[in-house]
Coordinates of C-alpha atoms and ligand atoms in Angstrom, one line a residue:
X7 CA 69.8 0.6 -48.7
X8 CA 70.3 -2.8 -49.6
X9 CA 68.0 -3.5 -52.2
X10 CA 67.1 -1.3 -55.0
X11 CA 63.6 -0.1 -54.8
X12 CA 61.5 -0.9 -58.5
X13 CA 59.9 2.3 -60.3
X14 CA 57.0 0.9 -62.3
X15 CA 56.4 3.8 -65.5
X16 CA 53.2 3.6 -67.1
X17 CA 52.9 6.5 -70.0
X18 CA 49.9 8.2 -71.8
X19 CA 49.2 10.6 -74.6
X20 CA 51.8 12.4 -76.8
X21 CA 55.7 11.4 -77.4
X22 CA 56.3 14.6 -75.1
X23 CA 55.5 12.4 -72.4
X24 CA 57.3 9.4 -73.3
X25 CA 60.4 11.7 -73.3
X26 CA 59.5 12.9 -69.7
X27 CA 59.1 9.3 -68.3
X28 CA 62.5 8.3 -69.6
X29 CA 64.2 11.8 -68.1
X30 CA 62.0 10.5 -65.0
X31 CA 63.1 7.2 -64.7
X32 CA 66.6 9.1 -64.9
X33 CA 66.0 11.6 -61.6
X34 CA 64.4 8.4 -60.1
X35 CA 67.7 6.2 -60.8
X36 CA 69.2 9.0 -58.4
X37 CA 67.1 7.7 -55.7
X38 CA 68.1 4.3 -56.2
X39 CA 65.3 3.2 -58.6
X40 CA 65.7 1.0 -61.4
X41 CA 62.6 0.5 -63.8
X42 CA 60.3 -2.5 -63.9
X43 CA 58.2 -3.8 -66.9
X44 CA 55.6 -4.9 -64.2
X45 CA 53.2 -2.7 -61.3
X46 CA 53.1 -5.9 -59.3
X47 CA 56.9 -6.2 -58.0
X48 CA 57.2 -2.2 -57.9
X49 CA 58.1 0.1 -54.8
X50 CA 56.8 3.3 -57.0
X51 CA 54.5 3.4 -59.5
X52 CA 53.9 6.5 -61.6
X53 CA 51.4 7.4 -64.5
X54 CA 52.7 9.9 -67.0
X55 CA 49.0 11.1 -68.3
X56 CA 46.8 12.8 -71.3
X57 CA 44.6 15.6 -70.3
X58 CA 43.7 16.0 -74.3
X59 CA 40.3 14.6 -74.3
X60 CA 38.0 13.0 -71.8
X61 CA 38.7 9.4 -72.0
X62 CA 42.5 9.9 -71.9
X63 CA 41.7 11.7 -68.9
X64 CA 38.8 9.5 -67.4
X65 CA 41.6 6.7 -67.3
X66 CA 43.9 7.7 -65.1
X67 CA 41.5 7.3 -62.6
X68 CA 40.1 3.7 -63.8
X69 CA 43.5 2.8 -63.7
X70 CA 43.9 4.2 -59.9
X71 CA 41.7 2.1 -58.9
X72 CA 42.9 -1.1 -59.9
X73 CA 46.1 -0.7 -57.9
X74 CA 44.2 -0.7 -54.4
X75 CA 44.7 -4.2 -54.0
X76 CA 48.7 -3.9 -54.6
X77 CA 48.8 -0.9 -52.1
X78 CA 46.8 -2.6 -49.7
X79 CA 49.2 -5.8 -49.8
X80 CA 52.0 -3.6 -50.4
X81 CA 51.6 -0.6 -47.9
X82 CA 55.3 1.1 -49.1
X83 CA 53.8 1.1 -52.1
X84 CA 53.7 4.8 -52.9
X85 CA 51.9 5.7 -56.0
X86 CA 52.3 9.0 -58.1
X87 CA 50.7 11.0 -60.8
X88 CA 52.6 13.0 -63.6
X89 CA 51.5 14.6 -67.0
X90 CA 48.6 16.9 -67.9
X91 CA 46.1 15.4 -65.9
X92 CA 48.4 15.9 -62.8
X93 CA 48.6 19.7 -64.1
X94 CA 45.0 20.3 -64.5
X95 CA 43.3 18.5 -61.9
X96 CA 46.3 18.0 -59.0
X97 CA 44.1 18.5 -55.5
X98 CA 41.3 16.8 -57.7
X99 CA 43.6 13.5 -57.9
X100 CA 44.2 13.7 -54.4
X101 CA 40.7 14.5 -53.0
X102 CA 39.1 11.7 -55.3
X103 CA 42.0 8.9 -54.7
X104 CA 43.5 8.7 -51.5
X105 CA 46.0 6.2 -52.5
X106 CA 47.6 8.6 -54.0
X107 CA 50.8 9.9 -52.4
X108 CA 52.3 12.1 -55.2
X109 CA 51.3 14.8 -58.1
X110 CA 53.8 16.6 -60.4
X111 CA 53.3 18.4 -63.1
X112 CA 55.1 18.6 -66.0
X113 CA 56.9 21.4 -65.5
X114 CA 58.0 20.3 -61.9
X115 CA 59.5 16.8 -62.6
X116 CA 63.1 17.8 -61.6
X117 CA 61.7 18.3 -58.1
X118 CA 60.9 15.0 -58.3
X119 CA 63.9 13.7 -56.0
X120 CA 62.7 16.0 -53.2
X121 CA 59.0 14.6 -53.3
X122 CA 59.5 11.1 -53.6
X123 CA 61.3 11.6 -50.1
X124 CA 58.4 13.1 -49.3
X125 CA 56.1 10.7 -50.1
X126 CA 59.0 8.4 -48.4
X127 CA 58.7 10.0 -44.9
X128 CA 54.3 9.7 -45.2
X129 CA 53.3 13.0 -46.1
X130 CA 51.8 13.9 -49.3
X131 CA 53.7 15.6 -52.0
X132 CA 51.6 17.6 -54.8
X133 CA 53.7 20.4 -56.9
X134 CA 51.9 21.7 -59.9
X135 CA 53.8 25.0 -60.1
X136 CA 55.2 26.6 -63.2
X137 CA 58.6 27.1 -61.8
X138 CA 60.9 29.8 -63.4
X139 CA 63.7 27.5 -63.7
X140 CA 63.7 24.9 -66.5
X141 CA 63.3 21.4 -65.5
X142 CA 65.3 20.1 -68.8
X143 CA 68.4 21.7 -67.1
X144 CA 68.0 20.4 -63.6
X145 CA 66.7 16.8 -64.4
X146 CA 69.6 14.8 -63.5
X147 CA 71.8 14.4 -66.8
X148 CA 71.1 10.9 -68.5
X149 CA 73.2 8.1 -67.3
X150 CA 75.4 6.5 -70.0
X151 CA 73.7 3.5 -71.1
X152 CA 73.8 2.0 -74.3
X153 CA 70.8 3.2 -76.4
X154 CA 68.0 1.7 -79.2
X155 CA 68.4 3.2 -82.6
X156 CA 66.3 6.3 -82.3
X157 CA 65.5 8.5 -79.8
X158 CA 63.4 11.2 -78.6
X159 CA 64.8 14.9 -77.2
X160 CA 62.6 17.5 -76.2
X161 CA 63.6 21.0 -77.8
X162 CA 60.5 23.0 -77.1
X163 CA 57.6 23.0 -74.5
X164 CA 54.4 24.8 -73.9
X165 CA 52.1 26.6 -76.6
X166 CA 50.7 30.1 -76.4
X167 CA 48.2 29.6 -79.4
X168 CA 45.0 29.0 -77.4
X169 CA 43.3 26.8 -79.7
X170 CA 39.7 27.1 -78.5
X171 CA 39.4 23.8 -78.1
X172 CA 42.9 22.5 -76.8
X173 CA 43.9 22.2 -72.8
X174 CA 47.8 22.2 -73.5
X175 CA 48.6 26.1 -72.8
X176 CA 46.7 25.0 -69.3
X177 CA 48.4 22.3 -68.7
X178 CA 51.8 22.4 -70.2
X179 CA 52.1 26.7 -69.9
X180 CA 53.8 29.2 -72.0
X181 CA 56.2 28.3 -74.7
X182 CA 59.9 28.1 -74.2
X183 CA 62.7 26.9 -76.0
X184 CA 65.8 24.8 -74.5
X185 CA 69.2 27.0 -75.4
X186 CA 71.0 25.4 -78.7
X187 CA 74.0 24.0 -76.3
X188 CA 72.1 21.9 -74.1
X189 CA 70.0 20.2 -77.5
X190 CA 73.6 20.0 -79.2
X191 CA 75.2 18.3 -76.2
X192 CA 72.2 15.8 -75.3
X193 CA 72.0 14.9 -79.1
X194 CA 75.8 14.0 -79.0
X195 CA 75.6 12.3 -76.2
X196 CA 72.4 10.4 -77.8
X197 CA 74.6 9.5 -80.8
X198 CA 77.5 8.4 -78.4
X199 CA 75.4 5.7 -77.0
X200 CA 74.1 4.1 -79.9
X201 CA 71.3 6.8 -81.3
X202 CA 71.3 7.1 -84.7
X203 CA 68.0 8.9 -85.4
X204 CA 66.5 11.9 -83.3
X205 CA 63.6 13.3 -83.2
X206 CA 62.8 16.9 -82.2
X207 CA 59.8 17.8 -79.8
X208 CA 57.6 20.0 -79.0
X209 CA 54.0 20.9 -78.9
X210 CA 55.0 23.8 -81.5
X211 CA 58.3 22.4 -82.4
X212 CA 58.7 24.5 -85.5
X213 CA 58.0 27.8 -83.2
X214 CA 61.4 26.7 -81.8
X215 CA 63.4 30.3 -81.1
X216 CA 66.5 28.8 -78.3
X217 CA 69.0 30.9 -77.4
X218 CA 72.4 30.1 -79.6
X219 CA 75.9 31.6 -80.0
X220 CA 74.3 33.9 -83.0
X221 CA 71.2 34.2 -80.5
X222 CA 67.9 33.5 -81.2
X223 CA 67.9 30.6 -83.4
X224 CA 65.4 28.9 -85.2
X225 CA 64.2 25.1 -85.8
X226 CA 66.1 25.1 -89.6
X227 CA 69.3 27.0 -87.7
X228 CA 69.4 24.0 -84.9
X229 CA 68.7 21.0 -87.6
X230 CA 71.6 22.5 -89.5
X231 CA 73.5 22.6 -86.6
X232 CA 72.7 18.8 -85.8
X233 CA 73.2 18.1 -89.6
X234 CA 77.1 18.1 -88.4
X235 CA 77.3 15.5 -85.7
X236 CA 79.1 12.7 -87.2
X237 CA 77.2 9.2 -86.5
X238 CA 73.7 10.8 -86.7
X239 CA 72.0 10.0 -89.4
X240 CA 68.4 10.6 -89.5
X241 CA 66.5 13.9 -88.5
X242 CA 62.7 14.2 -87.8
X243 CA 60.6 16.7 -85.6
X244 CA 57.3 16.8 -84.8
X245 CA 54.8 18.7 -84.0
X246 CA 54.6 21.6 -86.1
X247 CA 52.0 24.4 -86.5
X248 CA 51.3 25.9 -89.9
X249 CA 51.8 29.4 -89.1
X250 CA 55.4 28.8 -87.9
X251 CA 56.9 27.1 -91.3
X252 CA 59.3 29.0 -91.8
X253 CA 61.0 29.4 -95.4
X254 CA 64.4 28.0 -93.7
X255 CA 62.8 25.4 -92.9
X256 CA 61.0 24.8 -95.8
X257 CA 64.2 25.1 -97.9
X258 CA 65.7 23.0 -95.2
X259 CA 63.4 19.7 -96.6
X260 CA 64.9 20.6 -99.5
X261 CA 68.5 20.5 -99.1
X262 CA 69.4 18.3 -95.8
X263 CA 70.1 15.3 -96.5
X264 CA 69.8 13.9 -93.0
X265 CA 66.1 15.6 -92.4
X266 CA 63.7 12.9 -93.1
X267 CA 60.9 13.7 -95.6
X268 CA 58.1 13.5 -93.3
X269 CA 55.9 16.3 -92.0
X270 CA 53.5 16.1 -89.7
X271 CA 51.3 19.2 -90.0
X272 CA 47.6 19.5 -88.2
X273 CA 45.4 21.1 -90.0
X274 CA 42.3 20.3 -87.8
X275 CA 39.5 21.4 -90.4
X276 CA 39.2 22.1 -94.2
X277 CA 36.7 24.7 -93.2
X278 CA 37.6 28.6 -92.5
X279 CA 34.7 29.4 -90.6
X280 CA 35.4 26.3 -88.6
X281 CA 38.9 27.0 -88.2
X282 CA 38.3 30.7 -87.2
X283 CA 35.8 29.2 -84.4
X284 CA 38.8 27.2 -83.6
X285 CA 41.0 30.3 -83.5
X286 CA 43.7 28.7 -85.6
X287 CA 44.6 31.6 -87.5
X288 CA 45.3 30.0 -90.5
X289 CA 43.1 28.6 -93.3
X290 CA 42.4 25.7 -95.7
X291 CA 43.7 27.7 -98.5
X292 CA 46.7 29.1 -97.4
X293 CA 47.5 26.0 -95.8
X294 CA 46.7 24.2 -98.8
X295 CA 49.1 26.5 -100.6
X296 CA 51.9 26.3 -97.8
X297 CA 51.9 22.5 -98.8
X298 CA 52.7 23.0 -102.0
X299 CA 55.8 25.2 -101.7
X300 CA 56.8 22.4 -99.4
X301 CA 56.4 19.7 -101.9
X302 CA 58.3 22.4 -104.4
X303 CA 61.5 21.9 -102.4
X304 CA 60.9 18.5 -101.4
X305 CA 58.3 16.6 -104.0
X306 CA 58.5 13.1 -102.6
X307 CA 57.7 14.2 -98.7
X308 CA 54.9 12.2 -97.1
X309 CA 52.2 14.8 -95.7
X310 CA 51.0 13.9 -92.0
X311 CA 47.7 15.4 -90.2
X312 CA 45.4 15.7 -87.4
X313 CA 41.9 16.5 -87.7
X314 CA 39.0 17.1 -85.2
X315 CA 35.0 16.6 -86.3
X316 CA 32.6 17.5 -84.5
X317 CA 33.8 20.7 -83.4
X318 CA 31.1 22.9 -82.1
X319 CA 28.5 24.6 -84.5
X320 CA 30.3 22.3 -87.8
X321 CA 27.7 21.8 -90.0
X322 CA 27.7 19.2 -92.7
X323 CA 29.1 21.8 -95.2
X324 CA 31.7 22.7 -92.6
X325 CA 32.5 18.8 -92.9
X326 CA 33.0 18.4 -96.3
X327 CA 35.3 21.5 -96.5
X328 CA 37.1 19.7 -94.4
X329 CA 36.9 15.8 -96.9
X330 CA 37.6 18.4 -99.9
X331 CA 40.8 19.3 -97.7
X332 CA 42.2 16.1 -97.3
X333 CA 41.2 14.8 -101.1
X334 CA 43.8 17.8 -101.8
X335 CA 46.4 17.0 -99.6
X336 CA 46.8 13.6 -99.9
X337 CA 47.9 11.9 -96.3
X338 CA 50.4 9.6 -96.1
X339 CA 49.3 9.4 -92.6
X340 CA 46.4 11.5 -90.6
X341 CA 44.8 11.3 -86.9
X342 CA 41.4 12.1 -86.6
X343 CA 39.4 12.8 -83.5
X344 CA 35.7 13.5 -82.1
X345 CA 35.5 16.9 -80.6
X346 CA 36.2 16.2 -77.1
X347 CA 34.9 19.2 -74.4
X348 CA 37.7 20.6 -72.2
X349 CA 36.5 22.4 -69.1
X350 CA 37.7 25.6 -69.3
X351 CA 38.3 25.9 -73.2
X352 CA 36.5 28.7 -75.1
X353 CA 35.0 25.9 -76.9
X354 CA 33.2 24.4 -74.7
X355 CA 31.3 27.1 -74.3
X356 CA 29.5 26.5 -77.3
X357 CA 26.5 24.7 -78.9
X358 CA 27.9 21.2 -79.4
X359 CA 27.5 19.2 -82.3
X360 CA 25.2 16.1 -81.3
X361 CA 27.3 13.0 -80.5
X362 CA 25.6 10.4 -83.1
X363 CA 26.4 13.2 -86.1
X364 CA 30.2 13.5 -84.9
X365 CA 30.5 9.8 -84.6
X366 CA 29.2 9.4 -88.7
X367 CA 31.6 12.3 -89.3
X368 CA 34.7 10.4 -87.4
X369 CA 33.8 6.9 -89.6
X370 CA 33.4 8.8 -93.1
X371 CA 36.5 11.3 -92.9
X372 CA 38.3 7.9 -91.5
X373 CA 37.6 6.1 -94.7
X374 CA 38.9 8.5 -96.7
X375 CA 42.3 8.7 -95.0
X376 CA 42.6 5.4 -94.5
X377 CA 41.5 4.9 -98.6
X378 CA 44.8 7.3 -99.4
X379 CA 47.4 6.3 -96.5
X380 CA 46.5 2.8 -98.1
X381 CA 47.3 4.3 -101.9
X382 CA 50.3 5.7 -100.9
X383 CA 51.7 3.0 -99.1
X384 CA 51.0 0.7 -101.5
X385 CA 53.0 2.6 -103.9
X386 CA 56.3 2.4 -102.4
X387 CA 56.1 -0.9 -104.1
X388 CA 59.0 -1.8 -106.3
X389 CA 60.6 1.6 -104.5
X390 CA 64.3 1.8 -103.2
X391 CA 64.2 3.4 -99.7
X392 CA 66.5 4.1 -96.9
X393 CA 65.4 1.7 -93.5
X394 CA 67.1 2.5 -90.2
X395 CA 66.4 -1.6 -88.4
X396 CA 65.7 -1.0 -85.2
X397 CA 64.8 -5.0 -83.4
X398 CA 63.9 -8.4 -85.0
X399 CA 60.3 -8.4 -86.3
X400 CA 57.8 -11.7 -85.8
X401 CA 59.0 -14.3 -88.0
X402 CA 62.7 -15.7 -87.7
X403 CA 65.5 -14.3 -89.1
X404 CA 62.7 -11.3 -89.6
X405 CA 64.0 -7.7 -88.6
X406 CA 62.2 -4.6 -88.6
X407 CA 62.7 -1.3 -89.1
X408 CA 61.5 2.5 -90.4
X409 CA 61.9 4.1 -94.0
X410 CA 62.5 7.5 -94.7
X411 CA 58.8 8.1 -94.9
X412 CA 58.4 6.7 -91.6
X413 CA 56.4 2.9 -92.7
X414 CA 57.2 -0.2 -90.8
X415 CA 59.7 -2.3 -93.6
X416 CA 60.6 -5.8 -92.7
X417 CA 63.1 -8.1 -94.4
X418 CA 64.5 -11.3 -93.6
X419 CA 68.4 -11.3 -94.0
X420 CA 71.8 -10.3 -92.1
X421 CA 71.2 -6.8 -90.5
X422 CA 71.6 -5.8 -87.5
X423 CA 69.7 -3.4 -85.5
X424 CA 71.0 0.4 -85.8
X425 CA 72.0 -0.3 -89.4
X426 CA 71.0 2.0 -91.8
X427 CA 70.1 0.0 -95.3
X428 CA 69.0 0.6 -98.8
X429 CA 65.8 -1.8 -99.1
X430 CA 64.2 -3.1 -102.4
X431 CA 60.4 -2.6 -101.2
X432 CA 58.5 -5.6 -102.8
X433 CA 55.1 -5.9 -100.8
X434 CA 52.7 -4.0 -99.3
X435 CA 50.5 -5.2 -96.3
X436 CA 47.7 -4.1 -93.4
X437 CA 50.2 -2.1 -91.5
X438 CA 53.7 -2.7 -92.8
X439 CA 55.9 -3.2 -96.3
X440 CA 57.6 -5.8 -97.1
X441 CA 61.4 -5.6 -98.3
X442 CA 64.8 -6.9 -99.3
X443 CA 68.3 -5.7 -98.7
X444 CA 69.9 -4.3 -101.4
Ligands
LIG5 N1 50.4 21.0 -80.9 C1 49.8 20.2 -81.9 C2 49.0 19.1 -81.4 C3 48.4 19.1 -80.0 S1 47.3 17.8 -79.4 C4 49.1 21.1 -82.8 O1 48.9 22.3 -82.6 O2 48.6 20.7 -83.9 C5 47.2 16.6 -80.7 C6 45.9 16.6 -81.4 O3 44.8 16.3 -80.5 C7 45.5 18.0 -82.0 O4 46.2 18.2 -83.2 C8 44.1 17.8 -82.2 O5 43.7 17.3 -83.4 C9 43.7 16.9 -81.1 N2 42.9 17.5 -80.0 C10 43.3 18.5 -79.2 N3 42.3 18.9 -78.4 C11 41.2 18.2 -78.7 C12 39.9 18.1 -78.2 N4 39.4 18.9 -77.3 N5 39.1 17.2 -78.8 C13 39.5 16.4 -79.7 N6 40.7 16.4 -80.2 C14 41.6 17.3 -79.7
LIG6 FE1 46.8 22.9 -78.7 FE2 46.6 24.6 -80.7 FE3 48.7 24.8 -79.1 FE4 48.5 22.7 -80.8 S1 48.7 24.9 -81.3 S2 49.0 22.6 -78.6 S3 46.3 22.4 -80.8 S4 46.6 25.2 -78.5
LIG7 FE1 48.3 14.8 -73.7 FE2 49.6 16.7 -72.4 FE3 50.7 15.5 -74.6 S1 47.5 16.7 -72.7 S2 48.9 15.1 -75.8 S3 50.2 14.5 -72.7 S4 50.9 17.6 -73.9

């Protein structure tokens, strides 16, 4: 083929997924695709999507929709959905959409190849199997372009906790870990083409148990084991469940100098009845007490959170367990959510909390996160933090970048992107700090 035929990428939900559109835009690139920043001009388009609540879900097929006209113009035009949404409700996709030519799961995207020829030759392609062999491994390996400054990699899929209220066991299925090798040699190759911060996924990243030389090794284990590559220099992970910090890891804020003091840890209430309902198997106070032996070994880490109101049968006592919680804690950062019923949860099963009372829930635990993350950003002020730049910012001669602590700095001064700085932090605004090189 003459031409190379335009994949047109459009990615919802979690930075799972964002991983999984780049690794597809890889197994594409076999095919002959190259990505385009626009649906209009594409050949392929594909929607990576969120099955986590109903409106991320309820989008997908708004934005169907709005690509009839293209395919009708365009009738090569073969459109494909990926993700959670493809997982959960596959021969739903195709029975409600007919211009729909393609479903994969996210389990199945190294298939991919095969069913884009498929779709090719007219026929429909759907594949929302849990295959036995691991898609990481048979993805075609990444091409060797240059990269941005940081980078995602994928270290850990799938969840076997069964929140009561949570689709991802459904739709992303049973935990597994990628061997230590395969992290170690994607990372260095990463850090060979420009990378010089990674961050670890996984939907229970901290549960991360791959198989290594020593065999079974955990999250702290693999950080250390990054810790050694020469050229990277920053180490996050996300996300992590409370029940599987582990005291390596733990200790491992303390004394690695390259893992970034930032945690992101849900606790989704501040109320144990709540929590039990929600089958978390943890509760406030011993998550409240697993937060301070973290800040023992590392006392400046900022403290990240999700949190769900609304949650069947909460009652307004329920809800300010759960203000009382996050008053303690302190957020640097927090995501909160409405309850959102999930066919097939155990959840939604259950006498729902009325929307109007969920909503007042969402706007008062909102103002109190928003009153601290505020706080605390405002007093990096007259701080001296560590900014990896990563692209010029809005102003000229502006470039921005992330701290330690993970907050938007920008400065105006001689930097290039990828370099790692010590910044003078000397303003605080709505949704970024302001700094100077030091
Ligand atoms: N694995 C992570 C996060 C999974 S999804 C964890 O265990 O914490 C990201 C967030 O979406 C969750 O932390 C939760 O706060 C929210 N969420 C999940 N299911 C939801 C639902 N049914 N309604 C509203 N929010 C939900
Ligand atoms: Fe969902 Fe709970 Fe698993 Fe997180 S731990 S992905 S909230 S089931
Ligand atoms: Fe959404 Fe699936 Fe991630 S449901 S949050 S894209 S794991």
């Amino acid at each position: 083929m003459s031409d190379r035929k335009k994949l047109y990428i459009k990615t919802y939900g979690c930075q799972m997924n964002v991983y999984d559109s780049e690794r597809m835009a890889e197994a594409l690139g076999g095919q002959g695709y190259v990505e385009t920043q626009s649906p209009d001009d594409a050949d392929m388009i594909l929607l990576n999507t969120c099955h986590i609540r109903e409106k991320a879900a309820e989008k997908v097929y708004s934005e169907l929709g709005r690509f009839k006209g293209l395919k009708a113009e365009k009738p090569d035009l073969k459109i494909g959905v990926a993700g959670c949404v493809a997982q959960a409700e596959g021969e739903e996709i195709m029975r409600r959409q007919p211009l729909v030519d393609l479903v994969v799961g996210p389990q199945s995207y190294h298939r991919l190849p095969e069913m884009e020829a498929k779709a090719r030759s007219g026929e429909k392609a759907l594949d929302t199997d849990f295959p036995e062999e691991d898609k990481f491994e048979r993805l075609k390996s990444r091409p060797k372009a240059k990269r941005g400054p940081t980078a995602f990699l994928t270290v850990q899929e799938g969840c076997d906790k069964f929140c009561a209220f949570c689709v991802v066991p459904y739709t992303r299925g049973a935990e597994v870990s990628r061997p230590v090798d395969r992290v170690l040699a994607e990372a260095r190759d990463l850090v060979e083409r420009g990378v010089r911060e990674i961050t670890l996924l996984g939907q229970n990243v901290n549960a991360y148990h791959g198989a290594g030389p020593e065999g079974e090794t955990t999250l702290a284990q693999l950080i250390w084991q990054l810790d050694k590559i020469d050229g990277l220099e920053r180490i996050r992970f996300t996300t992590s469940h409370p029940n599987d910090m582990t005291d390596d890891l733990i200790e491992a804020h303390g004394d690695c100098a390259k893992l970034m003091p930032y945690l992101h840890l849900p606790v989704q209430s501040g109320s144990d009845r709540i929590l039990k309902r929600m089958n978390r198997s943890h509760t406030a106070e011993s998550y409240l007490r697993l937060i301070e032996r973290i800040r023992a070994a590392r006392p400046d880490i900022l403290m990240s959170g999700d949190f769900i109101v609304g949650f069947p049968e909460e009652t307004e006592a329920d809800f300010q367990a759960t203000l009382d919680l996050v008053e303690a804690v302190g957020y640097g950062y927090a995501y909160s959510f409405k309850y959102s019923t999930r066919p097939g949860t155990p959840a939604a099963e259950r006498p729902q909390v009325p929307e109007d009372e969920a909503t007042e829930r969402l706007h008062r635990l909102q103002a109190l996160i928003t009153r601290d993350q505020r706080r605390i950003q405002d007093a990096m002020v007259g701080r001296e933090v560590g900014v990896l730049f990563e692209k010029p910012g809005r102003q000229p001669g502006q470039m921005v970048g992330k701290s330690d602590y993970l907050h938007a700095v920008h400065v105006t001064g001689p930097v290039e992107s990828g370099a790692l700085r010590r910044v003078r932090i000397t303003g605080s605004g709505a949704n970024s700090l302001a700094g100077e090189l030091i």
